[in-house]
């Protein structure tokens, strides 16, 4: 291909192409049809950026690759294009390219809705270009709806529920009916179908109720209603499939911080940002563009702060500048950190159960693995906390707890960053539906298998993970 491009294009720089091949790890003589998708994209990038062109047109150059690869591709573009030329990038991944742009052009239904320098947009709005545009689009949909229902994932935690509550309360101040939809029934094991009862209890005096059951929302949902899904973008993981199926995709909004999966929920607005610490951080950022409606009460601010606190492990993991800015904004609204801390208090019984789970752990290739044979009350919370605690053991790079759920087994995985437990969990389950999360915190579920099979799949996934790592 280098020979062909060198003969065909007068502005092709062969020396640059050969240097880019070295940097990108492309081997001379490789047959194109044998290359992986990622390697073919590197080859195309090498060929295009080796030309001294006046205009580079790049259509979705970072689509379908992980965040680390996106940064590498953008750096390659910026360090190799002709300085007298112009680079035009079309992409839906605004957050990833925002920092390298001089100007932004936004299209909606074939029409230019904004054309402005990125510096002036930031100066005018005081924040991220993408967040401001997303907020404006969401407000248009809210104003056209007769009611807005906000739902998170099944077994809603403080992040899922906090994001739903903060958004619902703000939409109400826009003069619209809005509800956080959270399951509070018991599952077949006798556990409440959410992990946020302490938080939900604080909102019991809202009239009309701010929090309702998803099955009630499904009855009320009309063709003019709007459904907002937070903290997940996968259909199988939503709190209520019944409520989700009531909404046409043109009436669905998704706000999530997990890495985008192949089978994401079809939505008119899908804001998925793996760089954010939590859905609560994203909602807090969003609400600053809601005007007076985004002015939270201390109670609502505490709900969002609890979500951020949970997913960052008390501001230790996955934090960035935006995380602390969001927390500072919530403190400004009166969020009491002591009251938030009390939400994470556990009973003596739960603490003893957690200690028992940690004590049962066995080591395997740097993993602390604890298997719980029988279900008990608050097992999900206890096992998640046990996985966190096992990271404090000397020699542990990652931890996994395995525990029973309805008709299957669940895995809660944690790491300090050396091991990518997201990849591990995607490999252990059905990648499309059952496994995923983040680099340092992930989970998976397997159904219709016994304990021994579940544990063996975990060991196999760990072996596969290490076997696939690049060799030094």
Tab-separated table of C-alpha atoms in Angstrom:
chain	number	residue	atom	x	y	z
A	1	UNK	CA	0.000	0.000	0.000
A	2	UNK	CA	2.872	2.391	0.730
A	3	UNK	CA	4.318	1.778	-2.740
A	4	UNK	CA	0.915	2.383	-4.355
A	5	UNK	CA	0.238	5.598	-2.411
A	6	UNK	CA	3.774	6.819	-3.123
A	7	UNK	CA	3.223	6.332	-6.876
A	8	UNK	CA	-0.346	7.657	-6.885
A	9	UNK	CA	-0.079	10.799	-4.699
A	10	UNK	CA	2.577	13.448	-5.297
A	11	UNK	CA	2.143	14.772	-1.756
A	12	UNK	CA	2.712	11.383	-0.095
A	13	UNK	CA	5.651	11.392	2.334
A	14	UNK	CA	7.151	7.910	2.254
A	15	UNK	CA	9.617	8.580	5.077
A	16	UNK	CA	6.779	9.739	7.345
A	17	UNK	CA	4.723	6.662	6.407
A	18	UNK	CA	7.567	4.319	7.348
A	19	UNK	CA	8.093	6.148	10.659
A	20	UNK	CA	4.353	5.966	11.436
A	21	UNK	CA	4.411	2.225	10.698
A	22	UNK	CA	7.111	1.878	13.335
A	23	UNK	CA	5.208	3.983	15.893
A	24	UNK	CA	1.881	2.272	15.198
A	25	UNK	CA	3.376	-1.219	15.264
A	26	UNK	CA	2.491	-2.029	11.643
A	27	UNK	CA	4.630	-4.762	10.093
A	28	UNK	CA	5.800	-4.429	6.495
A	29	UNK	CA	4.568	-7.178	4.203
A	30	UNK	CA	1.411	-7.962	6.181
A	31	UNK	CA	-1.612	-8.895	4.057
A	32	UNK	CA	-4.542	-6.519	4.582
A	33	UNK	CA	-7.172	-9.258	4.772
A	34	UNK	CA	-5.333	-10.882	7.676
A	35	UNK	CA	-5.283	-7.690	9.769
A	36	UNK	CA	-7.680	-7.084	12.653
A	37	UNK	CA	-10.183	-4.229	12.483
A	38	UNK	CA	-8.076	-2.098	14.804
A	39	UNK	CA	-4.896	-2.721	12.815
A	40	UNK	CA	-6.658	-1.893	9.526
A	41	UNK	CA	-7.783	1.403	11.044
A	42	UNK	CA	-4.182	2.147	12.049
A	43	UNK	CA	-3.083	1.384	8.493
A	44	UNK	CA	-5.698	3.743	7.028
A	45	UNK	CA	-4.656	6.441	9.481
A	46	UNK	CA	-1.010	5.994	8.500
A	47	UNK	CA	-1.787	6.288	4.784
A	48	UNK	CA	-3.963	9.399	5.173
A	49	UNK	CA	-1.748	11.290	7.620
A	50	UNK	CA	1.386	10.635	5.532
A	51	UNK	CA	0.070	12.995	2.857
A	52	UNK	CA	0.885	16.733	2.829
A	53	UNK	CA	-2.764	17.541	2.143
A	54	UNK	CA	-4.568	20.869	2.490
A	55	UNK	CA	-7.719	19.220	3.818
A	56	UNK	CA	-8.117	15.985	5.803
A	57	UNK	CA	-11.679	14.566	6.031
A	58	UNK	CA	-11.931	12.009	8.845
A	59	UNK	CA	-15.259	10.270	9.380
A	60	UNK	CA	-15.603	8.759	12.897
A	61	UNK	CA	-11.851	8.059	13.274
A	62	UNK	CA	-12.195	7.014	16.940
A	63	UNK	CA	-15.459	5.050	16.771
A	64	UNK	CA	-15.366	1.474	18.017
A	65	UNK	CA	-12.123	1.762	19.985
A	66	UNK	CA	-11.499	2.012	23.727
A	67	UNK	CA	-10.664	5.352	25.424
A	68	UNK	CA	-6.915	4.687	25.545
A	69	UNK	CA	-6.826	3.930	21.802
A	70	UNK	CA	-8.882	7.067	21.080
A	71	UNK	CA	-6.283	9.244	22.776
A	72	UNK	CA	-3.524	7.515	20.814
A	73	UNK	CA	-5.334	8.043	17.479
A	74	UNK	CA	-6.005	11.725	18.195
A	75	UNK	CA	-2.374	12.252	19.199
A	76	UNK	CA	-1.280	10.580	15.960
A	77	UNK	CA	-3.506	12.902	13.919
A	78	UNK	CA	-2.318	16.042	15.710
A	79	UNK	CA	1.389	15.224	15.367
A	80	UNK	CA	1.285	14.213	11.700
A	81	UNK	CA	-1.079	16.450	9.743
A	82	UNK	CA	0.192	19.178	7.430
A	83	UNK	CA	0.381	22.335	9.575
A	84	UNK	CA	-0.825	24.396	6.591
A	85	UNK	CA	-3.866	22.154	6.216
A	86	UNK	CA	-7.230	21.756	7.926
A	87	UNK	CA	-8.550	18.645	9.685
A	88	UNK	CA	-12.317	18.111	9.552
A	89	UNK	CA	-13.536	15.378	11.936
A	90	UNK	CA	-17.098	14.082	11.994
A	91	UNK	CA	-17.935	12.247	15.220
A	92	UNK	CA	-20.552	11.572	17.867
A	93	UNK	CA	-17.801	11.278	20.511
A	94	UNK	CA	-17.691	15.009	21.220
A	95	UNK	CA	-16.182	14.683	24.674
A	96	UNK	CA	-13.114	12.865	23.350
A	97	UNK	CA	-12.298	15.370	20.589
A	98	UNK	CA	-13.441	18.582	22.277
A	99	UNK	CA	-10.018	19.514	23.652
A	100	UNK	CA	-8.333	19.373	20.221
A	101	UNK	CA	-10.908	21.384	18.264
A	102	UNK	CA	-10.657	25.022	17.203
A	103	UNK	CA	-14.233	25.218	15.916
A	104	UNK	CA	-17.369	23.120	16.371
A	105	UNK	CA	-20.250	22.610	13.962
A	106	UNK	CA	-23.348	20.827	15.284
A	107	UNK	CA	-25.865	19.259	12.922
A	108	UNK	CA	-29.380	18.202	13.837
A	109	UNK	CA	-31.634	16.534	11.265
A	110	UNK	CA	-29.400	17.810	8.463
A	111	UNK	CA	-29.407	21.431	9.640
A	112	UNK	CA	-26.543	23.426	11.176
A	113	UNK	CA	-27.727	24.399	14.657
A	114	UNK	CA	-24.410	25.813	15.910
A	115	UNK	CA	-21.135	26.945	14.339
A	116	UNK	CA	-18.782	28.637	16.773
A	117	UNK	CA	-15.238	28.500	18.088
A	118	UNK	CA	-14.828	26.117	21.007
A	119	UNK	CA	-13.177	28.821	23.118
A	120	UNK	CA	-16.161	31.159	22.745
A	121	UNK	CA	-18.586	28.332	23.553
A	122	UNK	CA	-16.698	27.515	26.754
A	123	UNK	CA	-16.472	31.200	27.690
A	124	UNK	CA	-20.174	31.759	27.008
A	125	UNK	CA	-21.458	28.641	28.789
A	126	UNK	CA	-18.800	28.181	31.449
A	127	UNK	CA	-18.471	24.446	30.817
A	128	UNK	CA	-18.190	21.567	28.395
A	129	UNK	CA	-19.444	22.090	24.851
A	130	UNK	CA	-21.079	18.697	24.749
A	131	UNK	CA	-22.811	19.031	28.126
A	132	UNK	CA	-24.340	22.387	27.189
A	133	UNK	CA	-25.625	21.110	23.850
A	134	UNK	CA	-26.962	17.927	25.489
A	135	UNK	CA	-28.737	19.975	28.162
A	136	UNK	CA	-30.410	22.149	25.545
A	137	UNK	CA	-31.614	19.106	23.605
A	138	UNK	CA	-32.933	17.428	26.759
A	139	UNK	CA	-34.838	20.566	27.784
A	140	UNK	CA	-36.573	20.626	24.399
A	141	UNK	CA	-37.774	17.045	24.922
A	142	UNK	CA	-38.849	17.771	28.514
A	143	UNK	CA	-40.916	20.768	27.410
A	144	UNK	CA	-42.710	18.619	24.821
A	145	UNK	CA	-43.571	15.846	27.322
A	146	UNK	CA	-46.662	15.480	29.498
A	147	UNK	CA	-44.568	13.671	32.134
A	148	UNK	CA	-40.986	12.498	32.606
A	149	UNK	CA	-40.029	9.193	34.225
A	150	UNK	CA	-36.415	8.570	35.275
A	151	UNK	CA	-35.274	4.987	35.805
A	152	UNK	CA	-31.916	3.437	36.647
A	153	UNK	CA	-30.642	-0.130	36.662
A	154	UNK	CA	-31.990	-3.100	38.587
A	155	UNK	CA	-31.024	-3.207	42.267
A	156	UNK	CA	-30.486	0.545	42.127
A	157	UNK	CA	-27.539	1.828	44.163
A	158	UNK	CA	-26.879	5.367	45.398
A	159	UNK	CA	-25.528	6.449	42.025
A	160	UNK	CA	-28.452	5.134	40.009
A	161	UNK	CA	-31.092	6.347	42.480
A	162	UNK	CA	-29.316	9.621	43.317
A	163	UNK	CA	-29.077	10.567	39.635
A	164	UNK	CA	-32.768	9.751	39.116
A	165	UNK	CA	-33.859	11.783	42.155
A	166	UNK	CA	-31.733	14.827	41.305
A	167	UNK	CA	-32.986	14.905	37.731
A	168	UNK	CA	-36.645	14.306	38.645
A	169	UNK	CA	-36.659	17.047	41.294
A	170	UNK	CA	-35.137	19.575	38.879
A	171	UNK	CA	-37.598	18.735	36.113
A	172	UNK	CA	-40.454	19.330	38.554
A	173	UNK	CA	-39.198	22.882	39.022
A	174	UNK	CA	-39.642	23.313	35.277
A	175	UNK	CA	-43.357	22.803	35.855
A	176	UNK	CA	-43.457	19.226	34.579
A	177	UNK	CA	-44.586	16.010	36.226
A	178	UNK	CA	-41.464	14.001	36.961
A	179	UNK	CA	-40.792	10.827	38.922
A	180	UNK	CA	-37.804	8.714	39.938
A	181	UNK	CA	-38.846	5.121	39.275
A	182	UNK	CA	-37.256	2.668	41.722
A	183	UNK	CA	-38.305	-0.900	42.555
A	184	UNK	CA	-38.847	-1.372	46.290
A	185	UNK	CA	-40.425	-4.835	46.211
A	186	UNK	CA	-38.736	-8.023	47.413
A	187	UNK	CA	-37.132	-10.496	45.041
A	188	UNK	CA	-37.525	-14.269	45.424
A	189	UNK	CA	-34.608	-14.348	47.855
A	190	UNK	CA	-36.340	-11.857	50.131
A	191	UNK	CA	-34.002	-8.952	49.280
A	192	UNK	CA	-35.342	-5.504	48.425
A	193	UNK	CA	-34.863	-4.805	44.719
A	194	UNK	CA	-32.720	-1.744	45.369
A	195	UNK	CA	-29.661	-0.962	47.486
A	196	UNK	CA	-30.739	2.546	48.482
A	197	UNK	CA	-33.539	2.226	51.046
A	198	UNK	CA	-31.809	4.592	53.485
A	199	UNK	CA	-31.649	7.279	50.811
A	200	UNK	CA	-35.194	6.688	49.542
A	201	UNK	CA	-36.596	7.041	53.042
A	202	UNK	CA	-35.453	10.664	53.102
A	203	UNK	CA	-37.780	11.549	50.214
A	204	UNK	CA	-40.994	10.077	51.618
A	205	UNK	CA	-42.594	13.469	52.339
A	206	UNK	CA	-42.620	14.797	48.767
A	207	UNK	CA	-46.165	15.474	47.527
A	208	UNK	CA	-46.904	14.183	45.001
A	209	UNK	CA	-44.401	11.368	45.654
A	210	UNK	CA	-41.066	11.919	43.945
A	211	UNK	CA	-40.237	8.187	43.951
A	212	UNK	CA	-42.704	5.662	42.535
A	213	UNK	CA	-42.651	2.004	41.535
A	214	UNK	CA	-41.761	1.347	37.864
A	215	UNK	CA	-44.941	-0.734	37.476
A	216	UNK	CA	-46.987	2.339	38.449
A	217	UNK	CA	-45.047	4.433	35.941
A	218	UNK	CA	-45.710	1.832	33.236
A	219	UNK	CA	-49.458	2.217	33.804
A	220	UNK	CA	-49.285	6.016	33.621
A	221	UNK	CA	-46.866	6.217	30.692
A	222	UNK	CA	-48.424	7.767	27.549
A	223	UNK	CA	-47.222	8.325	24.000
A	224	UNK	CA	-46.276	11.890	24.998
A	225	UNK	CA	-44.308	10.818	28.075
A	226	UNK	CA	-40.514	10.837	28.207
A	227	UNK	CA	-38.318	8.094	29.684
A	228	UNK	CA	-34.817	8.904	30.925
A	229	UNK	CA	-32.562	5.962	31.777
A	230	UNK	CA	-29.593	6.666	34.048
A	231	UNK	CA	-26.516	4.650	35.066
A	232	UNK	CA	-26.994	1.973	32.409
A	233	UNK	CA	-27.476	1.831	28.662
A	234	UNK	CA	-28.261	-1.881	28.354
A	235	UNK	CA	-31.885	-3.040	28.150
A	236	UNK	CA	-31.379	-6.177	30.206
A	237	UNK	CA	-30.014	-4.154	33.130
A	238	UNK	CA	-32.831	-1.582	33.493
A	239	UNK	CA	-34.929	-1.623	36.664
A	240	UNK	CA	-38.105	-2.439	34.731
A	241	UNK	CA	-38.232	-3.877	31.228
A	242	UNK	CA	-42.004	-3.326	31.346
A	243	UNK	CA	-41.552	0.441	31.705
A	244	UNK	CA	-38.782	0.540	29.129
A	245	UNK	CA	-40.948	-1.225	26.555
A	246	UNK	CA	-43.660	1.411	26.988
A	247	UNK	CA	-41.447	4.079	25.418
A	248	UNK	CA	-40.730	4.556	21.741
A	249	UNK	CA	-37.006	5.147	21.135
A	250	UNK	CA	-37.814	8.730	20.066
A	251	UNK	CA	-38.987	9.299	23.665
A	252	UNK	CA	-35.952	7.779	25.402
A	253	UNK	CA	-32.887	9.548	26.836
A	254	UNK	CA	-29.845	7.663	28.163
A	255	UNK	CA	-27.307	9.129	30.613
A	256	UNK	CA	-24.575	6.686	31.616
A	257	UNK	CA	-20.890	6.548	32.571
A	258	UNK	CA	-20.127	2.928	31.652
A	259	UNK	CA	-18.200	1.980	28.526
A	260	UNK	CA	-20.570	1.765	25.581
A	261	UNK	CA	-21.690	-1.791	24.780
A	262	UNK	CA	-22.563	-3.201	21.375
A	263	UNK	CA	-26.237	-3.587	22.264
A	264	UNK	CA	-26.919	-0.137	23.667
A	265	UNK	CA	-30.498	1.038	24.146
A	266	UNK	CA	-31.774	2.939	21.069
A	267	UNK	CA	-32.425	6.497	22.208
A	268	UNK	CA	-33.050	9.939	20.745
A	269	UNK	CA	-30.291	11.232	23.048
A	270	UNK	CA	-27.595	8.853	24.256
A	271	UNK	CA	-25.021	10.543	26.486
A	272	UNK	CA	-22.537	7.836	27.461
A	273	UNK	CA	-19.298	9.150	28.954
A	274	UNK	CA	-16.876	6.532	30.364
A	275	UNK	CA	-14.599	9.336	31.551
A	276	UNK	CA	-17.162	10.478	34.123
A	277	UNK	CA	-16.935	8.999	37.612
A	278	UNK	CA	-20.656	8.384	37.936
A	279	UNK	CA	-24.115	9.101	36.553
A	280	UNK	CA	-24.599	11.470	39.497
A	281	UNK	CA	-21.589	13.512	38.368
A	282	UNK	CA	-23.045	13.714	34.855
A	283	UNK	CA	-26.474	14.811	36.132
A	284	UNK	CA	-24.879	17.409	38.435
A	285	UNK	CA	-22.952	18.779	35.458
A	286	UNK	CA	-26.106	18.781	33.340
A	287	UNK	CA	-28.254	20.631	35.879
A	288	UNK	CA	-26.081	23.749	35.824
A	289	UNK	CA	-27.663	24.465	32.429
A	290	UNK	CA	-31.226	24.052	33.701
A	291	UNK	CA	-31.369	27.595	35.101
A	292	UNK	CA	-33.308	28.035	38.347
A	293	UNK	CA	-34.746	24.522	37.961
A	294	UNK	CA	-31.258	23.130	38.509
A	295	UNK	CA	-30.929	24.804	41.928
A	296	UNK	CA	-31.076	21.802	44.230
A	297	UNK	CA	-32.289	21.545	47.794
A	298	UNK	CA	-29.715	20.239	50.305
A	299	UNK	CA	-31.529	16.885	50.388
A	300	UNK	CA	-31.406	16.501	46.596
A	301	UNK	CA	-27.760	17.577	46.527
A	302	UNK	CA	-26.945	14.915	49.122
A	303	UNK	CA	-28.573	12.249	46.959
A	304	UNK	CA	-26.267	13.161	44.081
A	305	UNK	CA	-23.224	13.467	46.340
A	306	UNK	CA	-23.950	9.984	47.726
A	307	UNK	CA	-23.893	8.638	44.163
A	308	UNK	CA	-20.518	10.228	43.421
A	309	UNK	CA	-19.136	9.083	46.775
A	310	UNK	CA	-20.192	5.483	46.106
A	311	UNK	CA	-18.707	5.151	42.640
A	312	UNK	CA	-15.444	6.916	43.501
A	313	UNK	CA	-14.980	4.962	46.752
A	314	UNK	CA	-15.052	8.192	48.745
A	315	UNK	CA	-13.190	10.179	46.056
A	316	UNK	CA	-10.287	7.745	45.769
A	317	UNK	CA	-11.023	5.945	42.472
A	318	UNK	CA	-11.825	7.323	38.986
A	319	UNK	CA	-11.852	10.974	40.023
A	320	UNK	CA	-11.042	13.876	37.739
A	321	UNK	CA	-11.306	17.636	37.805
A	322	UNK	CA	-14.967	17.440	36.796
A	323	UNK	CA	-15.684	15.110	39.736
A	324	UNK	CA	-14.429	17.592	42.315
A	325	UNK	CA	-16.162	20.474	40.536
A	326	UNK	CA	-19.449	18.571	40.737
A	327	UNK	CA	-18.911	17.818	44.425
A	328	UNK	CA	-18.113	21.477	45.125
A	329	UNK	CA	-21.310	22.516	43.346
A	330	UNK	CA	-23.348	20.105	45.486
A	331	UNK	CA	-21.705	21.428	48.642
A	332	UNK	CA	-22.697	24.926	47.501
A	333	UNK	CA	-26.318	23.755	47.422
A	334	UNK	CA	-26.004	22.653	51.033
A	335	UNK	CA	-25.116	18.952	50.814
A	336	UNK	CA	-24.007	17.781	54.265
A	337	UNK	CA	-21.048	15.395	53.992
A	338	UNK	CA	-21.750	13.980	57.464
A	339	UNK	CA	-25.302	13.029	56.480
A	340	UNK	CA	-23.966	11.479	53.269
A	341	UNK	CA	-21.411	9.510	55.279
A	342	UNK	CA	-24.188	8.121	57.463
A	343	UNK	CA	-25.825	6.610	54.388
A	344	UNK	CA	-22.866	4.240	54.160
A	345	UNK	CA	-23.092	3.053	57.764
A	346	UNK	CA	-23.737	-0.688	58.141
A	347	UNK	CA	-25.259	-2.787	60.883
A	348	UNK	CA	-23.166	-4.996	63.144
A	349	UNK	CA	-24.706	-8.074	61.482
A	350	UNK	CA	-23.687	-6.860	57.998
A	351	UNK	CA	-20.195	-6.012	59.193
A	352	UNK	CA	-19.768	-9.487	60.656
A	353	UNK	CA	-21.018	-11.067	57.437
A	354	UNK	CA	-18.572	-8.975	55.422
A	355	UNK	CA	-15.682	-10.020	57.655
A	356	UNK	CA	-16.687	-13.658	57.211
A	357	UNK	CA	-16.711	-13.275	53.411
A	358	UNK	CA	-13.265	-11.644	53.439
A	359	UNK	CA	-11.879	-14.343	55.739
A	360	UNK	CA	-13.040	-17.066	53.323
A	361	UNK	CA	-11.048	-15.623	50.397
A	362	UNK	CA	-8.444	-17.663	48.546
A	363	UNK	CA	-5.627	-16.323	46.369
A	364	UNK	CA	-5.253	-17.128	42.657
A	365	UNK	CA	-2.784	-15.298	40.375
A	366	UNK	CA	-2.999	-12.058	42.351
A	367	UNK	CA	-6.783	-12.300	42.803
A	368	UNK	CA	-8.504	-12.624	46.166
A	369	UNK	CA	-11.595	-14.749	45.480
A	370	UNK	CA	-14.400	-15.283	47.998
A	371	UNK	CA	-17.308	-17.597	47.229
A	372	UNK	CA	-20.541	-17.312	49.245
A	373	UNK	CA	-22.568	-20.516	49.137
A	374	UNK	CA	-25.955	-19.405	50.466
A	375	UNK	CA	-27.998	-16.238	50.109
A	376	UNK	CA	-28.807	-13.902	52.991
A	377	UNK	CA	-30.342	-10.476	53.544
A	378	UNK	CA	-28.366	-7.598	51.886
A	379	UNK	CA	-26.009	-10.091	50.226
A	380	UNK	CA	-25.353	-7.766	47.269
A	381	UNK	CA	-24.189	-4.920	49.493
A	382	UNK	CA	-22.120	-7.171	51.745
A	383	UNK	CA	-20.352	-8.871	48.839
A	384	UNK	CA	-19.655	-5.573	47.074
A	385	UNK	CA	-18.152	-4.155	50.255
A	386	UNK	CA	-16.151	-7.344	50.818
A	387	UNK	CA	-14.670	-7.040	47.321
A	388	UNK	CA	-13.600	-3.478	48.165
A	389	UNK	CA	-12.089	-4.541	51.470
A	390	UNK	CA	-10.067	-7.399	49.992
A	391	UNK	CA	-8.052	-4.855	47.969
A	392	UNK	CA	-6.402	-3.859	51.244
A	393	UNK	CA	-4.761	-7.290	51.560
A	394	UNK	CA	-1.043	-7.355	50.757
A	395	UNK	CA	-0.307	-8.970	47.393
A	396	UNK	CA	-3.844	-8.544	46.042
A	397	UNK	CA	-4.085	-6.916	42.590
A	398	UNK	CA	-7.814	-7.569	42.202
A	399	UNK	CA	-10.693	-9.138	44.098
A	400	UNK	CA	-13.875	-10.999	43.193
A	401	UNK	CA	-16.811	-12.144	45.291
A	402	UNK	CA	-19.136	-14.823	43.930
A	403	UNK	CA	-22.620	-15.121	45.410
A	404	UNK	CA	-26.031	-16.634	44.556
A	405	UNK	CA	-28.854	-14.698	42.877
A	406	UNK	CA	-32.202	-15.786	41.470
A	407	UNK	CA	-31.503	-18.701	39.139
A	408	UNK	CA	-27.794	-18.019	38.919
A	409	UNK	CA	-24.603	-16.508	40.308
A	410	UNK	CA	-23.319	-12.963	40.478
A	411	UNK	CA	-19.724	-11.680	40.457
A	412	UNK	CA	-18.521	-8.432	42.022
A	413	UNK	CA	-15.001	-7.491	40.904
A	414	UNK	CA	-12.633	-4.736	42.023
A	415	UNK	CA	-9.052	-3.675	41.305
A	416	UNK	CA	-6.660	-0.818	42.011
A	417	UNK	CA	-5.984	-0.308	38.304
A	418	UNK	CA	-3.306	-2.880	37.538
A	419	UNK	CA	-5.958	-5.409	36.436
A	420	UNK	CA	-8.784	-4.388	34.108
A	421	UNK	CA	-11.732	-6.122	35.784
A	422	UNK	CA	-14.093	-4.737	33.144
A	423	UNK	CA	-12.449	-6.928	30.519
A	424	UNK	CA	-12.469	-9.841	32.958
A	425	UNK	CA	-16.205	-9.555	33.605
A	426	UNK	CA	-17.014	-9.137	29.924
A	427	UNK	CA	-15.176	-12.409	29.291
A	428	UNK	CA	-16.914	-14.296	32.084
A	429	UNK	CA	-20.489	-13.615	31.041
A	430	UNK	CA	-22.386	-12.966	27.871
A	431	UNK	CA	-20.478	-9.844	26.825
A	432	UNK	CA	-23.554	-8.151	25.399
A	433	UNK	CA	-25.729	-8.509	28.437
A	434	UNK	CA	-24.244	-9.953	31.558
A	435	UNK	CA	-20.735	-8.615	32.151
A	436	UNK	CA	-19.113	-5.192	32.204
A	437	UNK	CA	-18.426	-2.041	34.167
A	438	UNK	CA	-15.212	-0.082	34.597
A	439	UNK	CA	-11.466	-0.663	34.735
A	440	UNK	CA	-11.512	-0.846	38.549
A	441	UNK	CA	-15.108	-1.914	39.306
A	442	UNK	CA	-17.217	-4.363	37.343
A	443	UNK	CA	-19.657	-7.235	37.645
A	444	UNK	CA	-21.273	-10.112	35.824
A	445	UNK	CA	-24.148	-12.571	36.157
A	446	UNK	CA	-24.421	-16.146	34.961
A	447	UNK	CA	-27.686	-18.052	34.882
A	448	UNK	CA	-28.770	-21.692	34.913
A	449	UNK	CA	-25.447	-23.049	36.180
A	450	UNK	CA	-24.318	-24.408	39.542
A	451	UNK	CA	-21.716	-22.940	41.899
A	452	UNK	CA	-18.862	-25.141	40.741
A	453	UNK	CA	-19.415	-24.157	37.100
A	454	UNK	CA	-19.601	-20.469	38.008
A	455	UNK	CA	-16.362	-20.580	39.979
A	456	UNK	CA	-14.592	-22.518	37.218
A	457	UNK	CA	-15.680	-19.891	34.662
A	458	UNK	CA	-14.098	-17.251	36.878
A	459	UNK	CA	-10.784	-19.104	37.017
A	460	UNK	CA	-10.903	-19.651	33.246
A	461	UNK	CA	-11.593	-15.946	32.679
A	462	UNK	CA	-8.623	-14.981	34.870
A	463	UNK	CA	-6.351	-17.328	32.905
A	464	UNK	CA	-7.662	-15.936	29.617
A	465	UNK	CA	-7.112	-12.373	30.812
A	466	UNK	CA	-3.459	-12.987	31.690
A	467	UNK	CA	-2.807	-15.097	28.588
A	468	UNK	CA	-4.045	-12.234	26.383
A	469	UNK	CA	-1.849	-9.588	27.974
A	470	UNK	CA	1.017	-8.297	25.766
A	471	UNK	CA	4.286	-10.049	26.551
A	472	UNK	CA	7.184	-7.862	27.690
